[in-house]
Short mmCIF file of C-alpha atoms and ligand atoms in Angstrom, two decimals:
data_model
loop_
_atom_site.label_atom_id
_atom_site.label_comp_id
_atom_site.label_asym_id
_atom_site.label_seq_id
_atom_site.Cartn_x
_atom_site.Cartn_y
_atom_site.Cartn_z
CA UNK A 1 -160.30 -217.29 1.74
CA UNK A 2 -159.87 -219.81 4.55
CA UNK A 3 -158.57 -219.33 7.63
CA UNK A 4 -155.38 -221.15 8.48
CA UNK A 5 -156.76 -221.63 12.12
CA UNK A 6 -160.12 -222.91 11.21
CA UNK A 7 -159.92 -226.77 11.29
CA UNK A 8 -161.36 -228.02 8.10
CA UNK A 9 -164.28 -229.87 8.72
CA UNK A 10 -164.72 -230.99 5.43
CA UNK A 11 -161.84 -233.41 5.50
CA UNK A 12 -161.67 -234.18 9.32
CA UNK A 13 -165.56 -234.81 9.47
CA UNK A 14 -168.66 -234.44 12.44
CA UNK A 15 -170.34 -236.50 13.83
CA UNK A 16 -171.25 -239.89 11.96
CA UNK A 17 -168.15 -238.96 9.97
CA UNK A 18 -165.65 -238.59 12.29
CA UNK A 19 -162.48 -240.27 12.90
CA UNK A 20 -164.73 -242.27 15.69
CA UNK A 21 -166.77 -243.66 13.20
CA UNK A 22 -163.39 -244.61 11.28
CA UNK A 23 -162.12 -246.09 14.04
CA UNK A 24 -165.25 -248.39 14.10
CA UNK A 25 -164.94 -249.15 10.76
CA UNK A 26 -161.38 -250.33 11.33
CA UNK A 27 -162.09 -252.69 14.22
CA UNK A 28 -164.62 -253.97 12.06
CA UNK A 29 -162.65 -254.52 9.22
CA UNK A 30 -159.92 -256.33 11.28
CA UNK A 31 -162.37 -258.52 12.86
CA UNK A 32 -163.53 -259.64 8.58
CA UNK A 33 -159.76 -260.77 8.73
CA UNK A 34 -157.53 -257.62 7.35
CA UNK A 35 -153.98 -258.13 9.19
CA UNK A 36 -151.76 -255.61 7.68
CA UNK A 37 -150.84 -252.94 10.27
CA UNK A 38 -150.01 -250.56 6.85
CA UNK A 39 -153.70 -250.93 5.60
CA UNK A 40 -155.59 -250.11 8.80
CA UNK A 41 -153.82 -247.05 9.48
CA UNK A 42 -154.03 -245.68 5.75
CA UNK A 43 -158.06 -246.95 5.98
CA UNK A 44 -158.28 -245.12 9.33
CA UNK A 45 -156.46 -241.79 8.26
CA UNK A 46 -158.33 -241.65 5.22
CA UNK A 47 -161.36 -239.87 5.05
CA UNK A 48 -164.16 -241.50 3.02
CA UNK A 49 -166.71 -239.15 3.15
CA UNK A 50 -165.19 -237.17 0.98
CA UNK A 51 -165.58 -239.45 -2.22
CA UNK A 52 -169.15 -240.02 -1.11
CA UNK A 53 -172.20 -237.85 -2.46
CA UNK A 54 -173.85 -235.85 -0.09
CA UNK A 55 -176.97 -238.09 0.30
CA UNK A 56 -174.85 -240.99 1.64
CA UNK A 57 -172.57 -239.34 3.15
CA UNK A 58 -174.16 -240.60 6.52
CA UNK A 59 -173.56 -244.07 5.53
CA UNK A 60 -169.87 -243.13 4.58
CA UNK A 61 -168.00 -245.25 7.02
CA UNK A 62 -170.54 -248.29 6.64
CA UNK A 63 -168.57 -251.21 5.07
CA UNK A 64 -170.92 -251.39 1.83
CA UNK A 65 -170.44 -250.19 -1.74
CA UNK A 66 -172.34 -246.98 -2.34
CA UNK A 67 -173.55 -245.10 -5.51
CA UNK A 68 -171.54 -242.20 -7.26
CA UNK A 69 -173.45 -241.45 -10.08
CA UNK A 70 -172.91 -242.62 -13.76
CA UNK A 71 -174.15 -246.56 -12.55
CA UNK A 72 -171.02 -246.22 -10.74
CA UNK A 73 -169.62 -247.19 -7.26
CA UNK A 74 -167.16 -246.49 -4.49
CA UNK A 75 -165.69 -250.13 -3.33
CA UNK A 76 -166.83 -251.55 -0.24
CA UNK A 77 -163.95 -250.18 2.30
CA UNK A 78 -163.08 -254.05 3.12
CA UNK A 79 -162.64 -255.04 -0.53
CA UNK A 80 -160.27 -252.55 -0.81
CA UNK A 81 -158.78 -252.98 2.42
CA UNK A 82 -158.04 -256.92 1.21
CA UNK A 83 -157.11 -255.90 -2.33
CA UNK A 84 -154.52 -253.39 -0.92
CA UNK A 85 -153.03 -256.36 1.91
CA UNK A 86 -152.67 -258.88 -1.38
CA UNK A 87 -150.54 -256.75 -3.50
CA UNK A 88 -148.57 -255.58 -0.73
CA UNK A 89 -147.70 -258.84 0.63
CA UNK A 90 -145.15 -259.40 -1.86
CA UNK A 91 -143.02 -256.44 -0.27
CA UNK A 92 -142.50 -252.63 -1.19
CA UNK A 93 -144.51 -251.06 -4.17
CA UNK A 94 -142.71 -248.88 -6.43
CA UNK A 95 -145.02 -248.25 -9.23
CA UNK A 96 -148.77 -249.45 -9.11
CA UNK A 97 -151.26 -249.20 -11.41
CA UNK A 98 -155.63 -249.05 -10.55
CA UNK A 99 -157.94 -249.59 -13.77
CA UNK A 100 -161.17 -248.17 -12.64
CA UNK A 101 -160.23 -244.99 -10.66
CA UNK A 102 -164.14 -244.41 -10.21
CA UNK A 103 -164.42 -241.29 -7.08
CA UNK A 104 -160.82 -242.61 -6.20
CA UNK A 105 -161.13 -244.23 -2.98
CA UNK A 106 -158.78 -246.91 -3.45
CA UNK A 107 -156.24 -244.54 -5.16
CA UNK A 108 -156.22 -243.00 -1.99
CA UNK A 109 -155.97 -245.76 0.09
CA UNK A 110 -152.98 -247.99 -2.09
CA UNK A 111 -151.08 -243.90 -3.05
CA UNK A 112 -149.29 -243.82 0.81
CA UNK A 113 -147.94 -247.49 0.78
CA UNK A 114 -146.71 -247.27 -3.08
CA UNK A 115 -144.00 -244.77 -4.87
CA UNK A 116 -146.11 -244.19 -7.53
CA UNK A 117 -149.44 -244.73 -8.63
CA UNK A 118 -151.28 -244.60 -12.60
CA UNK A 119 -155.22 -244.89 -12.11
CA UNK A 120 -157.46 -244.82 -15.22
CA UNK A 121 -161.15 -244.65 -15.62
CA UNK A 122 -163.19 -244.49 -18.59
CA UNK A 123 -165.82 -241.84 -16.92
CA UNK A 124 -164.51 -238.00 -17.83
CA UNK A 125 -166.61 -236.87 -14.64
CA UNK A 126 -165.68 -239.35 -12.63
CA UNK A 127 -161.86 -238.81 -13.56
CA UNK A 128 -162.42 -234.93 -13.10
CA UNK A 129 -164.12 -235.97 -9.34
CA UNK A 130 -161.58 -238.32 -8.83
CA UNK A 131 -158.41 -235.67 -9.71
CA UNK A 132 -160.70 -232.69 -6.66
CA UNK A 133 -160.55 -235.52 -4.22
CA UNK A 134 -157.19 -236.71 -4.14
CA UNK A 135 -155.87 -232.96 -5.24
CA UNK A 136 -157.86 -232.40 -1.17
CA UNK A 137 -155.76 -235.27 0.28
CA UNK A 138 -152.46 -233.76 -1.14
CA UNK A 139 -151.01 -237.19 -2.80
CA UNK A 140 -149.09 -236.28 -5.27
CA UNK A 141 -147.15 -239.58 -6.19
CA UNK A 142 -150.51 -240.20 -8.18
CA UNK A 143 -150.81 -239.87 -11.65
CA UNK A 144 -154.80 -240.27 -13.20
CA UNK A 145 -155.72 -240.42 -16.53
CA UNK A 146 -159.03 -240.22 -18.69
CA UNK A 147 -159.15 -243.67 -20.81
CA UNK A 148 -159.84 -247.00 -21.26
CA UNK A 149 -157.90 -249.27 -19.29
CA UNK A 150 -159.27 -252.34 -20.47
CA UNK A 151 -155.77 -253.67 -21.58
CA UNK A 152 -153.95 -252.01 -18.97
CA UNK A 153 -151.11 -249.12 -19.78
CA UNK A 154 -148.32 -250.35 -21.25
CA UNK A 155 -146.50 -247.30 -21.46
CA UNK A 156 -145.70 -247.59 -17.66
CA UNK A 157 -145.40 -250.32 -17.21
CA UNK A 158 -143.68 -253.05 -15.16
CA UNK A 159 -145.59 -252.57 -12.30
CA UNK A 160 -145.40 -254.67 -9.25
CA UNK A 161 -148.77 -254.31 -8.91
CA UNK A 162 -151.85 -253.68 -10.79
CA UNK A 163 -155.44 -253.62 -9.00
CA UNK A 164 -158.68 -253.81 -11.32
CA UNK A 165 -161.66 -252.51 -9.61
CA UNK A 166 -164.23 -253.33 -12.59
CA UNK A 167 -164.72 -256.97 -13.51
CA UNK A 168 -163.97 -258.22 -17.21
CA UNK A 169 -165.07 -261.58 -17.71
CA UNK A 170 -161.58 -262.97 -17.94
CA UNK A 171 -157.90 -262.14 -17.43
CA UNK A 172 -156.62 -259.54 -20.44
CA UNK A 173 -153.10 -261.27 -20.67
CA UNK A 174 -152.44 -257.88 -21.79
CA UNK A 175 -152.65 -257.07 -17.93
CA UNK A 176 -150.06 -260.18 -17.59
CA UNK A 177 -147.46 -258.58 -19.43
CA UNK A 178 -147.29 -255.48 -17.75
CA UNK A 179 -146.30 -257.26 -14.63
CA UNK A 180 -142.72 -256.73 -13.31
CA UNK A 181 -140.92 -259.68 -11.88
CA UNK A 182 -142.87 -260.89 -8.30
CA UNK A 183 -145.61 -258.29 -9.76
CA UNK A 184 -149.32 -258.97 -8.19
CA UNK A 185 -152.68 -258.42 -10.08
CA UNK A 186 -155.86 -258.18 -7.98
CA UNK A 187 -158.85 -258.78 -10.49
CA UNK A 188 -162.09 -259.30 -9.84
CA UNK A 189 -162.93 -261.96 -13.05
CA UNK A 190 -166.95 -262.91 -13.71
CA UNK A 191 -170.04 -261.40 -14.92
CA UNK A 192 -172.40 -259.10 -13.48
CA UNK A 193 -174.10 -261.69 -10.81
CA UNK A 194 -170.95 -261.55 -8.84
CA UNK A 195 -167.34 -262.59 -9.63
CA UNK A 196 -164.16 -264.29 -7.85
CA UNK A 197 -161.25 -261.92 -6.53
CA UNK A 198 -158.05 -263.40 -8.14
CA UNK A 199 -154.74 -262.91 -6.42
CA UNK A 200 -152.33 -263.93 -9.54
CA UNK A 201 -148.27 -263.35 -9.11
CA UNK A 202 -145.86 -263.87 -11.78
CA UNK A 203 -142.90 -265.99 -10.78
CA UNK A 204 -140.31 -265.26 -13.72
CA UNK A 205 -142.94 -266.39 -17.02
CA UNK A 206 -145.46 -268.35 -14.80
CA UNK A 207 -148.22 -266.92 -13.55
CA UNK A 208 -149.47 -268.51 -9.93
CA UNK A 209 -153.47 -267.97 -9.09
CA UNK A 210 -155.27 -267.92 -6.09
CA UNK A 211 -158.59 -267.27 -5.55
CA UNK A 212 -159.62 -264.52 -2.69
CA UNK A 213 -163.18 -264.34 -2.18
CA UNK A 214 -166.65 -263.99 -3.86
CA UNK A 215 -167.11 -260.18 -5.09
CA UNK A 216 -169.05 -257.88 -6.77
CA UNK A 217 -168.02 -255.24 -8.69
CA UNK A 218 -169.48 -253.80 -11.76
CA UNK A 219 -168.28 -254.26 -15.12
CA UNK A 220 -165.23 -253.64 -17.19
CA UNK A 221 -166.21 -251.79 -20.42
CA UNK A 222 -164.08 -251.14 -23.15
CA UNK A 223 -164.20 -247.09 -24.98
CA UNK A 224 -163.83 -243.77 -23.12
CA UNK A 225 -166.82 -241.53 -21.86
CA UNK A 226 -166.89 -237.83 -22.04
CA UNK A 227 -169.81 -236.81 -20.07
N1 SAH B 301 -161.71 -247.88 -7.48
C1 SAH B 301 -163.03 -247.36 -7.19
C2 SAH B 301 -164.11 -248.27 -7.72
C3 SAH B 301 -164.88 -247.59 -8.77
S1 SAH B 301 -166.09 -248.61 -9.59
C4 SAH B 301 -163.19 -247.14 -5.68
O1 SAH B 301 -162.22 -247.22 -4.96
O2 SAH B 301 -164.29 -246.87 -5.23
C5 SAH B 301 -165.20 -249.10 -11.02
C6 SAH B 301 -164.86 -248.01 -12.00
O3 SAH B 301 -164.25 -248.66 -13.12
C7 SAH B 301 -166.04 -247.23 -12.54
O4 SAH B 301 -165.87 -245.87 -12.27
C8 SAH B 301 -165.98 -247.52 -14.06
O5 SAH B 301 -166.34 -246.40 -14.85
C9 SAH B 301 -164.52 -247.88 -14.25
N2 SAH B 301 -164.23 -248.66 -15.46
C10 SAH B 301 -164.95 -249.66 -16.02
N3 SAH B 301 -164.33 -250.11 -17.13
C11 SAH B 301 -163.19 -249.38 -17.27
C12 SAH B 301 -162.14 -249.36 -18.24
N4 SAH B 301 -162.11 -250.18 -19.30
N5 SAH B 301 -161.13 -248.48 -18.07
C13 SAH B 301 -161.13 -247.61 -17.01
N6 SAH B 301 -162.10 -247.58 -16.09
C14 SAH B 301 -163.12 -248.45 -16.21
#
């Protein structure tokens, strides 16, 4: 049993992964260009480490991608930091949804400035890693499921925004559909070599499109994984 009056470690973090190194992170990630007030203070409050496997978890609050396991990634902390500031830009979030859950990083990072967030990922351990972490955070407003998101999930949807963190090599309009009105998709769109970040809002049946930045994520794949 744990003590009560035992800080937890685990989630605050020593040393290289303490909320100094966070704040570095931060400063750095606001000097890339990341304006929104909300998104700094989730990014510095949120502890990364966590999602991060032991061997890296030195270079946890570097801004770079790092491995999870299964050819898999957590997001470079200012991709999701400018993925976040799009979709919010267009005012309050009620219900969100993430294809690509992966360790659950972003989950955790979009989950305080939304009512309610869906995230899916194809990976069953990754889902199962995913559902520890944010279960440690204490979000509850999140809701993750084990599938393939490659055409989105209908069965929630509108959703004034939806955030893809794999990269298909062009929009599903399935993903258009299941935007509510003023709804924002972030989607990384290109092959493997890298891809553009799309911004695209729908403005009653049109859909406006603005191009973000050069990314690189890895790919969208269609089927479910078990193990
Ligand atoms: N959002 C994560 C990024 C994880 S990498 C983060 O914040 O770090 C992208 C994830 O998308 C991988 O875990 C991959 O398995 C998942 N993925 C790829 N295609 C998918 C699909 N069709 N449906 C659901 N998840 C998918």
């Amino acid at each position: 049993m744990e003590s009560n009056e035992k800080p937890n470690l685990h989630l605050d973090g020593i040393g290289v992964t303490s909320r100094r190194a966070r704040e570095r992170l931060v400063n750095s990630l606001a000097k890339k260009g990341i304006k929104s007030g909300e998104v700094l203070d989730v990014m510095r409050a949120t502890p990364r480490h966590i999602f991060v496997d032991e061997a890296f978890s030195h270079l946890s609050y570097e801004d770079r991608a790092l491995n999870i396991g299964y050819r898999q990634t957590i997001s470079q902390p200012y991709v999701v930091a400018r993925m976040t500031e799009a979709v919010l830009a267009a005012g309050p979030l009620r219900r969100v949804l993430e294809i690509g859950t992966g360790c659950g990083y972003q989950t955790a990072i979009i989950a305080p400035l939304a009512e309610e967030v869906h995230s899916i990922e194809r990976i069953k351990p990754l889902h199962d890693r995913a559902v520890a972490n944010l279960r440690l955070l204490g979000l509850d407003n999140v809701h993750l499921l084990h599938g393939d998101g490659s055409l989105g999930y209908a069965e929630q949807s509108p959703y004034d925004a939806i955030i893809v963190t794999a990269a298909p090599l062009g929009v599903p309009k399935e993903l258009l559909a299941q935007l509510a009105p003023n709804g924002r998709l972030a989607i990384p769109v290109g092959g493997e070599a890298g891809q553009e970040l799309r911004l695209i809002t729908r403005v009653k049946d049109q859909f406006v499109n603005r191009m973000l930045e050069h990314v690189r994520f890895v790919p969208l794949l269609k089927g479910r994984v078990r193990n």
